[in-house]
CSV table of C-alpha atoms in Angstrom, one decimal:
chain,number,residue,atom,x,y,z
N,1,MET,CA,7.1,-2.5,12.7
N,2,LEU,CA,8.7,-3.4,9.8
N,3,ALA,CA,10.0,-6.6,9.2
N,4,ARG,CA,11.5,-6.6,5.7
N,5,GLU,CA,12.0,-4.4,3.0
N,6,CYS,CA,9.0,-3.3,0.6
N,7,ILE,CA,9.7,-1.1,-2.8
N,8,LEU,CA,7.8,1.3,-4.1
N,9,SER,CA,7.1,3.9,-6.5
N,10,ALA,CA,4.6,6.5,-7.8
N,11,PRO,CA,4.3,8.9,-11.2
N,12,GLY,CA,5.1,12.5,-11.7
N,13,LYS,CA,2.3,14.8,-13.3
N,14,VAL,CA,2.0,16.7,-16.4
N,15,ILE,CA,-1.2,19.0,-17.2
N,16,LEU,CA,-2.9,18.0,-20.1
N,17,HIS,CA,-5.2,20.9,-20.6
N,18,GLY,CA,-6.3,23.8,-18.6
N,19,GLU,CA,-2.6,25.6,-17.5
N,20,HIS,CA,-3.1,29.0,-16.6
N,21,ALA,CA,-7.1,29.5,-16.8
N,22,VAL,CA,-7.6,27.0,-13.7
N,23,VAL,CA,-6.3,29.7,-11.7
N,24,HIS,CA,-9.1,31.3,-12.7
N,25,GLY,CA,-11.8,29.0,-12.7
N,26,LYS,CA,-11.3,26.8,-15.2
N,27,VAL,CA,-11.4,22.8,-15.7
N,28,ALA,CA,-7.3,21.8,-15.9
N,29,LEU,CA,-7.2,18.1,-16.6
N,30,ALA,CA,-4.1,16.6,-14.6
N,31,VAL,CA,-2.8,12.9,-16.0
N,32,SER,CA,0.1,10.7,-14.3
N,33,LEU,CA,3.8,10.6,-15.8
N,34,ASN,CA,5.2,7.2,-16.6
N,35,LEU,CA,8.8,8.8,-15.1
N,36,ARG,CA,8.5,7.4,-11.4
N,37,THR,CA,9.9,7.8,-8.5
N,38,TYR,CA,11.3,4.6,-6.5
N,39,LEU,CA,12.3,4.2,-2.3
N,40,ARG,CA,13.0,0.8,-0.8
N,41,ILE,CA,12.6,1.0,2.6
N,42,GLN,CA,14.4,-2.2,4.7
N,43,PRO,CA,14.9,-2.8,8.7
N,44,GLY,CA,17.9,-0.4,9.4
N,45,ALA,CA,20.8,-0.9,11.9
N,46,ALA,CA,20.1,-0.9,15.6
N,47,GLY,CA,18.7,2.2,16.8
N,48,ARG,CA,19.4,4.4,13.7
N,49,VAL,CA,17.0,6.4,11.0
N,50,SER,CA,19.2,6.4,7.5
N,51,ILE,CA,17.9,8.1,3.9
N,52,ASN,CA,19.9,8.3,0.9
N,53,MET,CA,18.5,10.2,-2.1
N,54,PRO,CA,21.8,9.9,-4.4
N,55,ASN,CA,19.9,12.1,-7.3
N,56,ILE,CA,20.3,15.3,-5.0
N,57,ASP,CA,23.2,14.2,-3.3
N,58,THR,CA,22.3,13.6,0.1
N,59,PHE,CA,23.3,10.2,2.3
N,60,LEU,CA,22.1,11.3,6.3
N,61,SER,CA,21.8,8.9,9.0
N,62,TRP,CA,20.6,10.0,12.5
N,63,ASP,CA,20.3,8.4,16.1
N,64,VAL,CA,16.9,7.5,17.2
N,65,SER,CA,17.3,8.4,20.7
N,66,SER,CA,17.7,12.2,19.5
N,67,LEU,CA,14.4,12.7,17.2
N,68,HIS,CA,12.9,10.9,20.4
N,69,ALA,CA,12.9,14.5,21.7
N,70,LEU,CA,11.7,15.4,18.7
N,71,LEU,CA,8.1,13.8,18.9
N,72,PRO,CA,5.0,16.1,19.3
N,73,ALA,CA,3.7,16.9,22.3
N,74,ARG,CA,0.2,15.5,21.1
N,75,ARG,CA,-0.4,11.8,19.5
N,76,ALA,CA,-1.5,12.4,15.9
N,77,ASP,CA,-4.3,10.7,14.3
N,78,LEU,CA,-3.0,8.8,11.6
N,79,GLN,CA,-6.6,8.8,10.3
N,80,ASN,CA,-6.7,12.9,9.7
N,81,ALA,CA,-4.1,14.0,9.4
N,82,VAL,CA,-3.7,17.4,11.0
N,83,GLU,CA,-1.5,20.9,8.8
N,84,PRO,CA,1.9,20.5,9.5
N,85,ASP,CA,3.0,22.2,12.8
N,86,ALA,CA,5.2,25.1,13.0
N,87,ALA,CA,6.7,24.7,15.9
N,88,VAL,CA,8.0,21.7,15.5
N,89,VAL,CA,9.2,22.1,11.4
N,90,LEU,CA,11.4,24.7,13.3
N,91,LYS,CA,12.3,22.0,15.8
N,92,LEU,CA,13.6,19.7,12.5
N,93,ARG,CA,15.1,23.0,10.7
N,94,GLU,CA,17.4,23.2,13.5
N,95,TYR,CA,17.9,19.7,14.3
N,96,ALA,CA,18.7,18.6,11.1
N,97,GLY,CA,21.1,22.7,10.6
N,98,LEU,CA,18.4,23.3,8.1
N,99,GLY,CA,18.9,27.4,8.1
N,100,ASP,CA,15.6,28.9,8.7
N,101,GLY,CA,14.1,29.5,5.1
N,102,LEU,CA,16.5,27.2,3.5
N,103,ALA,CA,14.1,26.2,0.3
N,104,ASP,CA,16.3,24.1,-1.8
N,105,THR,CA,15.5,20.9,-3.4
N,106,ARG,CA,17.8,18.8,-0.3
N,107,SER,CA,16.0,20.9,2.5
N,108,LEU,CA,12.8,20.4,1.9
N,109,ALA,CA,13.5,16.8,1.0
N,110,VAL,CA,14.8,15.9,4.7
N,111,LEU,CA,12.1,18.1,6.4
N,112,ALA,CA,9.0,16.5,4.7
N,113,PHE,CA,11.3,12.8,5.7
N,114,LEU,CA,11.6,14.3,9.1
N,115,TYR,CA,7.7,15.4,9.6
N,116,ILE,CA,6.2,12.6,8.2
N,117,TYR,CA,8.7,10.0,9.8
N,118,LEU,CA,7.6,11.4,13.5
N,119,PHE,CA,4.3,12.0,13.3
N,120,VAL,CA,3.6,8.7,11.5
N,121,PHE,CA,5.3,7.4,14.6
N,122,ALA,CA,4.1,10.0,17.0
N,123,GLU,CA,0.7,7.7,18.0
N,124,SER,CA,2.7,5.0,19.1
N,125,ARG,CA,5.9,6.6,20.5
N,126,GLU,CA,8.3,4.0,19.5
N,127,LEU,CA,10.7,5.2,16.3
N,128,PRO,CA,11.8,2.5,14.6
N,129,SER,CA,15.6,2.0,13.3
N,130,LEU,CA,14.9,1.5,9.5
N,131,THR,CA,17.1,2.4,6.2
N,132,MET,CA,15.8,4.1,3.0
N,133,ALA,CA,17.0,4.6,-0.5
N,134,VAL,CA,15.1,6.8,-3.5
N,135,TRP,CA,15.8,7.1,-6.8
N,136,SER,CA,13.7,8.9,-9.1
N,137,GLU,CA,13.6,9.2,-12.9
N,138,LEU,CA,11.6,12.9,-13.0
N,139,PRO,CA,13.8,16.1,-13.1
N,140,THR,CA,13.8,18.6,-9.8
N,141,GLY,CA,11.9,21.8,-10.2
N,142,ALA,CA,10.6,21.6,-13.8
N,143,GLY,CA,6.9,21.2,-12.6
N,144,LEU,CA,6.4,17.5,-13.0
N,145,GLY,CA,5.3,16.5,-9.7
N,146,SER,CA,8.9,15.5,-8.5
N,147,SER,CA,8.4,16.4,-4.6
N,148,ALA,CA,5.5,15.1,-4.7
N,149,ALA,CA,5.9,11.5,-6.0
N,150,PHE,CA,8.6,11.4,-3.1
N,151,SER,CA,5.9,12.6,-0.5
N,152,VAL,CA,3.6,9.9,-1.8
N,153,CYS,CA,6.7,7.2,-1.8
N,154,LEU,CA,7.6,8.2,1.6
N,155,SER,CA,4.0,8.0,2.8
N,156,ALA,CA,3.4,4.7,1.7
N,157,ALA,CA,6.2,3.8,3.3
N,158,LEU,CA,6.4,4.7,6.8
N,159,LEU,CA,2.2,4.0,6.9
N,160,ALA,CA,3.1,0.3,6.1
N,161,SER,CA,6.3,0.6,8.7
N,162,ARG,CA,4.0,1.9,11.2
N,163,GLY,CA,1.9,-1.2,10.5
N,164,ALA,CA,-1.1,1.3,9.4
N,165,ILE,CA,-1.5,-0.1,5.9
N,166,ALA,CA,-0.2,-3.5,4.5
N,167,CYS,CA,2.5,-3.7,2.1
N,168,PRO,CA,-0.2,-5.8,-0.9
N,169,ALA,CA,1.6,-9.4,-1.6
N,170,VAL,CA,2.8,-9.1,-4.8
N,171,GLU,CA,3.9,-12.2,-7.0
N,172,ALA,CA,7.3,-12.1,-8.8
N,173,ALA,CA,8.2,-10.0,-11.6
N,174,GLN,CA,4.4,-8.3,-10.5
N,175,THR,CA,3.4,-4.9,-9.1
N,176,ALA,CA,0.0,-4.5,-6.6
N,177,ARG,CA,-2.1,-1.6,-5.7
N,178,TRP,CA,-3.2,-0.4,-2.5
N,179,SER,CA,-7.2,-0.5,-1.6
N,180,ASP,CA,-8.8,2.8,-2.2
N,181,GLU,CA,-9.0,3.2,1.7
N,182,ASP,CA,-5.4,3.4,2.1
N,183,LEU,CA,-4.9,5.2,-0.7
N,184,GLU,CA,-7.2,7.9,0.7
N,185,LEU,CA,-4.6,7.4,3.4
N,186,ILE,CA,-1.6,7.6,1.4
N,187,ASN,CA,-2.7,10.5,0.0
N,188,LYS,CA,-3.6,11.9,3.3
N,189,TRP,CA,-0.3,12.3,4.1
N,190,ALA,CA,1.5,12.9,1.0
N,191,PHE,CA,-0.5,16.2,1.4
N,192,GLN,CA,1.4,17.1,4.0
N,193,GLY,CA,4.6,16.3,2.8
N,194,GLU,CA,3.4,18.6,0.0
N,195,LYS,CA,2.5,21.2,2.4
N,196,ILE,CA,5.8,21.1,4.0
N,197,ILE,CA,7.4,21.3,0.8
N,198,HIS,CA,5.6,23.8,-0.7
N,199,GLY,CA,3.4,25.7,2.0
N,200,ASN,CA,-0.1,25.9,0.0
N,201,PRO,CA,-0.7,23.6,-2.9
N,202,SER,CA,-3.5,22.4,-4.4
N,203,GLY,CA,-3.4,18.7,-4.0
N,204,VAL,CA,-3.5,18.0,-7.2
N,205,ASP,CA,0.3,16.8,-7.3
N,206,ASN,CA,-0.2,14.1,-4.8
N,207,ALA,CA,-3.3,13.3,-5.8
N,208,VAL,CA,-2.5,12.0,-9.2
N,209,GLY,CA,0.7,10.0,-7.7
N,210,THR,CA,-1.7,8.1,-5.2
N,211,TRP,CA,-4.0,7.6,-8.2
N,212,GLY,CA,-2.4,7.9,-11.3
N,213,GLY,CA,-4.2,7.7,-14.6
N,214,ALA,CA,-6.1,11.3,-15.1
N,215,LEU,CA,-7.7,14.0,-12.7
N,216,ARG,CA,-10.4,16.9,-13.2
N,217,TYR,CA,-9.3,19.7,-10.7
N,218,HIS,CA,-12.1,22.8,-10.9
N,219,SER,CA,-12.2,25.6,-8.3
N,220,GLY,CA,-10.1,23.4,-5.5
N,221,LYS,CA,-12.3,20.3,-6.5
N,222,ILE,CA,-10.0,17.2,-7.9
N,223,LYS,CA,-12.1,14.4,-8.9
N,224,PRO,CA,-9.6,11.4,-10.3
N,225,LEU,CA,-11.4,10.3,-13.9
N,226,SER,CA,-13.2,6.9,-13.7
N,227,SER,CA,-11.0,4.9,-16.1
N,228,THR,CA,-8.5,6.4,-18.7
N,229,PRO,CA,-6.2,4.8,-21.4
N,230,MET,CA,-2.2,5.3,-21.6
N,231,LEU,CA,-0.9,7.6,-24.2
N,232,ARG,CA,2.3,7.2,-25.1
N,233,ILE,CA,4.1,11.0,-25.7
N,234,LEU,CA,7.2,12.4,-26.0
N,235,LEU,CA,8.5,14.4,-22.8
N,236,THR,CA,10.6,17.4,-23.6
N,237,ASN,CA,12.4,19.8,-20.9
N,238,THR,CA,13.9,22.8,-22.9
N,239,ARG,CA,15.7,23.4,-19.9
N,240,VAL,CA,15.3,27.2,-20.1
N,241,LEU,CA,12.4,28.6,-17.4
N,242,VAL,CA,12.1,32.3,-17.9
N,243,ALA,CA,10.2,33.4,-14.1
N,244,GLY,CA,7.3,36.2,-14.4
N,245,VAL,CA,5.5,35.8,-18.1
N,246,ARG,CA,3.4,38.1,-19.2
N,247,ASP,CA,0.0,38.2,-17.7
N,248,LYS,CA,-2.5,39.6,-19.8
N,249,ILE,CA,-5.5,38.5,-19.1
N,250,THR,CA,-5.8,41.6,-16.3
N,251,LYS,CA,-4.1,43.9,-18.7
N,252,PHE,CA,-7.2,43.1,-21.7
N,253,PRO,CA,-9.9,41.2,-19.8
N,254,ALA,CA,-13.2,41.7,-22.7
N,255,ILE,CA,-9.9,40.3,-25.5
N,256,MET,CA,-8.4,37.6,-22.8
N,257,ASN,CA,-11.7,36.1,-21.2
N,258,PRO,CA,-13.1,34.3,-23.9
N,259,VAL,CA,-9.5,32.7,-24.7
N,260,LEU,CA,-10.1,31.6,-21.3
N,261,GLU,CA,-13.7,29.9,-22.0
N,262,SER,CA,-12.2,28.3,-25.1
N,263,ILE,CA,-9.1,26.7,-22.6
N,264,ASP,CA,-12.0,25.6,-20.5
N,265,ALA,CA,-14.5,23.9,-23.4
N,266,ILE,CA,-10.9,22.1,-24.8
N,267,SER,CA,-10.4,20.8,-21.1
N,268,CYS,CA,-14.0,19.5,-20.7
N,269,GLU,CA,-13.6,17.9,-24.5
N,270,CYS,CA,-10.8,16.1,-24.1
N,271,GLU,CA,-12.7,14.5,-20.9
N,272,ARG,CA,-15.0,13.4,-23.4
N,273,THR,CA,-12.5,12.1,-25.7
N,274,LEU,CA,-10.3,10.0,-22.9
N,275,MET,CA,-13.9,8.4,-21.4
N,276,GLU,CA,-14.7,7.1,-24.8
N,277,MET,CA,-11.0,6.3,-25.5
N,278,ALA,CA,-11.4,4.2,-22.7
N,279,ARG,CA,-14.2,1.6,-24.3
N,280,GLY,CA,-12.2,1.5,-26.8
N,281,PRO,CA,-9.7,3.7,-28.7
N,282,GLU,CA,-10.0,4.3,-32.3
N,283,ILE,CA,-7.8,6.7,-34.9
N,284,GLN,CA,-10.3,9.7,-34.5
N,285,HIS,CA,-9.7,10.0,-31.1
N,286,TYR,CA,-6.2,10.8,-31.1
N,287,ARG,CA,-6.9,13.4,-34.6
N,288,VAL,CA,-8.7,15.3,-31.6
N,289,LEU,CA,-6.6,14.7,-29.5
N,290,GLU,CA,-4.3,16.5,-31.8
N,291,GLU,CA,-6.3,19.0,-32.7
N,292,LEU,CA,-7.0,20.1,-29.1
N,293,ILE,CA,-3.1,20.5,-28.4
N,294,ASP,CA,-3.1,22.8,-31.5
N,295,ILE,CA,-5.4,24.6,-30.4
N,296,ASN,CA,-4.4,25.3,-27.0
N,297,GLN,CA,-0.9,25.9,-27.6
N,298,HIS,CA,-1.9,28.3,-29.8
N,299,HIS,CA,-4.4,29.9,-26.9
N,300,LEU,CA,-1.6,30.0,-24.3
N,301,ASN,CA,0.7,31.6,-26.7
N,302,VAL,CA,-1.7,34.5,-27.2
N,303,MET,CA,-1.9,34.4,-23.4
N,304,GLY,CA,1.7,35.2,-23.3
N,305,VAL,CA,3.1,32.5,-21.0
N,306,GLY,CA,4.7,30.7,-24.5
N,307,HIS,CA,8.5,30.8,-25.2
N,308,PRO,CA,11.1,30.3,-28.5
N,309,SER,CA,12.4,27.5,-26.9
N,310,LEU,CA,8.8,26.4,-27.2
N,311,ASP,CA,8.0,27.6,-30.3
N,312,ARG,CA,11.0,25.1,-31.4
N,313,LEU,CA,9.7,22.5,-30.2
N,314,CYS,CA,6.6,22.5,-31.7
N,315,GLN,CA,8.1,23.4,-35.3
N,316,VAL,CA,10.1,20.4,-34.7
N,317,SER,CA,7.9,17.7,-33.7
N,318,LEU,CA,5.1,19.2,-36.1
N,319,ALA,CA,7.9,18.4,-39.1
N,320,HIS,CA,7.5,15.6,-38.0
N,321,GLY,CA,3.9,15.2,-38.4
N,322,LEU,CA,3.7,15.2,-34.3
N,323,HIS,CA,1.6,17.7,-31.8
N,324,SER,CA,3.1,19.4,-29.2
N,325,LYS,CA,2.2,21.3,-26.2
N,326,LEU,CA,3.7,23.0,-23.5
N,327,THR,CA,2.6,21.8,-19.6
N,328,GLY,CA,2.7,23.6,-16.7
N,329,ALA,CA,4.1,27.0,-16.3
N,330,GLY,CA,5.4,28.0,-19.3
N,331,GLY,CA,7.8,30.4,-20.3
N,332,GLY,CA,10.2,27.8,-21.3
N,333,GLY,CA,9.7,24.4,-18.9
N,334,CYS,CA,8.7,21.5,-20.5
N,335,GLY,CA,6.7,20.5,-23.1
N,336,ILE,CA,4.6,16.9,-24.4
N,337,THR,CA,4.2,15.8,-27.6
N,338,LEU,CA,1.8,13.5,-28.5
N,339,LEU,CA,2.6,9.9,-30.3
N,340,THR,CA,-0.4,8.1,-31.8
N,341,PRO,CA,-0.8,3.9,-32.1
N,342,ASP,CA,0.4,4.7,-36.5
N,343,THR,CA,3.9,6.9,-35.6
N,344,ASP,CA,6.5,5.1,-36.6
N,345,SER,CA,9.5,4.0,-34.4
N,346,SER,CA,11.9,5.8,-37.2
N,347,VAL,CA,9.6,9.2,-36.4
N,348,VAL,CA,10.3,8.9,-32.4
N,349,GLU,CA,13.9,8.5,-33.1
N,350,ARG,CA,14.6,11.3,-35.2
N,351,SER,CA,12.0,13.6,-33.6
N,352,ILE,CA,14.6,13.0,-29.9
N,353,GLN,CA,17.7,13.3,-32.0
N,354,GLU,CA,16.2,16.9,-33.5
N,355,LEU,CA,15.2,18.0,-30.0
N,356,LYS,CA,18.3,16.9,-28.3
N,357,ASP,CA,20.7,18.5,-31.2
N,358,CYS,CA,18.5,21.5,-29.8
N,359,GLY,CA,19.8,21.0,-26.3
N,360,TYR,CA,16.6,20.2,-24.9
N,361,ASP,CA,16.4,16.4,-23.0
N,362,CYS,CA,13.7,14.1,-24.1
N,363,TRP,CA,11.7,11.0,-23.6
N,364,GLU,CA,9.8,8.5,-24.6
N,365,THR,CA,7.4,7.4,-21.9
N,366,SER,CA,3.7,7.4,-21.0
N,367,ILE,CA,0.9,9.3,-19.4
N,368,GLY,CA,-2.5,7.9,-17.6
N,369,ALA,CA,0.2,5.1,-15.9
N,370,PRO,CA,-1.0,4.0,-12.9
N,371,GLY,CA,-0.1,5.5,-9.6
N,372,VAL,CA,1.6,4.7,-6.3
N,373,LEU,CA,2.5,0.5,-6.3
N,374,HIS,CA,4.1,-2.1,-4.5
N,375,HIS,CA,7.2,-4.0,-6.1
N,376,SER,CA,8.5,-7.3,-6.1
N,377,PRO,CA,12.4,-6.3,-6.8
N,378,SER,CA,12.3,-8.5,-10.3
N,379,SER,CA,9.5,-6.1,-11.6
N,380,LEU,CA,12.0,-3.5,-11.3
N,381,THR,CA,14.6,-2.8,-14.5
N,382,GLU,CA,18.1,-4.1,-13.7
N,383,ASP,CA,19.2,-0.4,-13.7
N,384,VAL,CA,16.9,1.1,-10.4
N,385,LEU,CA,17.3,-2.0,-8.5
N,386,LYS,CA,21.1,-1.6,-8.3
N,387,ILE,CA,20.5,1.5,-7.3
N,388,LEU,CA,18.1,1.0,-4.8
N,389,ASN,CA,20.4,-1.9,-3.7
N,390,SER,CA,22.7,0.1,-3.3
N,391,TYR,CA,22.2,1.8,-0.2
């Protein structure tokens, strides 16, 4: 059982190339986004389990004795996480006062927490008293993997509390990663959390949150890339989301299939470029990435998944010599802008300000960041540590 506090974090994710084409059997590249979700777990008041999520205004506490009645009848095999048990999920909804069918962010986060907590400790039949605080830099509902980052943090924290994995030792102001074997287990349980939240997820988001870096997704198969560089980007949330973007693929298959093939080739060319950059990035690699971004954005507009808000993003960034594309579902949503080593800080500052003047949210961050990490308290920013220590 947990004897001391453990602080960890996991990244979000963006689709670098291949969104929309991936559902038609083409390659997609997903990369970790260094806007992170942070979780602090510590022994709690005797007989209580508490979770505090200030991002979504959720502060809950339960009696451990009342949760014992909800333990699954079968003892869960920690090494082989099984499909979520629908009967247990229904009981948890009733217990937490979450009406059947409620699918808001708060309800699903609480449900995922209770489910993983009970099933991770089902084998021992001993439920620990603990207190958990969660804070995220990721906006929810923006297609940036916020639920997966939460599920990864949650799984790592509870598995560590159970003793199934050890929190790797960290020096002052440092972070540490788990072993590949432990990461496999974290990812399995994080996938269960994603199933609770999304029903039938691909597994891409939790894999990115667990391992970080970049991964290749093709026809249901996930392959982490062995080594990729970290790239500086601007992430822009247009704060616009249009449901039901136009599907031209079924309407004009003879016209659109070559577009899908081209997007597939873009993903593969980007993968090759990233692998080359891992051995030593050069400025021509960034020029290739910029061209691929421009071509893919044009393709996505042709497919009907663009939006005037994204066009404006591309216009603002291009006026400063920067290259942008949508990431994810499109129809508004988020876009990424590549920053190269020779991008002047004044250009970045002006671009951010102009995008904010458009009514958008904008962050300077990076992609290709590490996956789930164990933190020493001094490795965190003062703001994050203050928030986590408030609960």
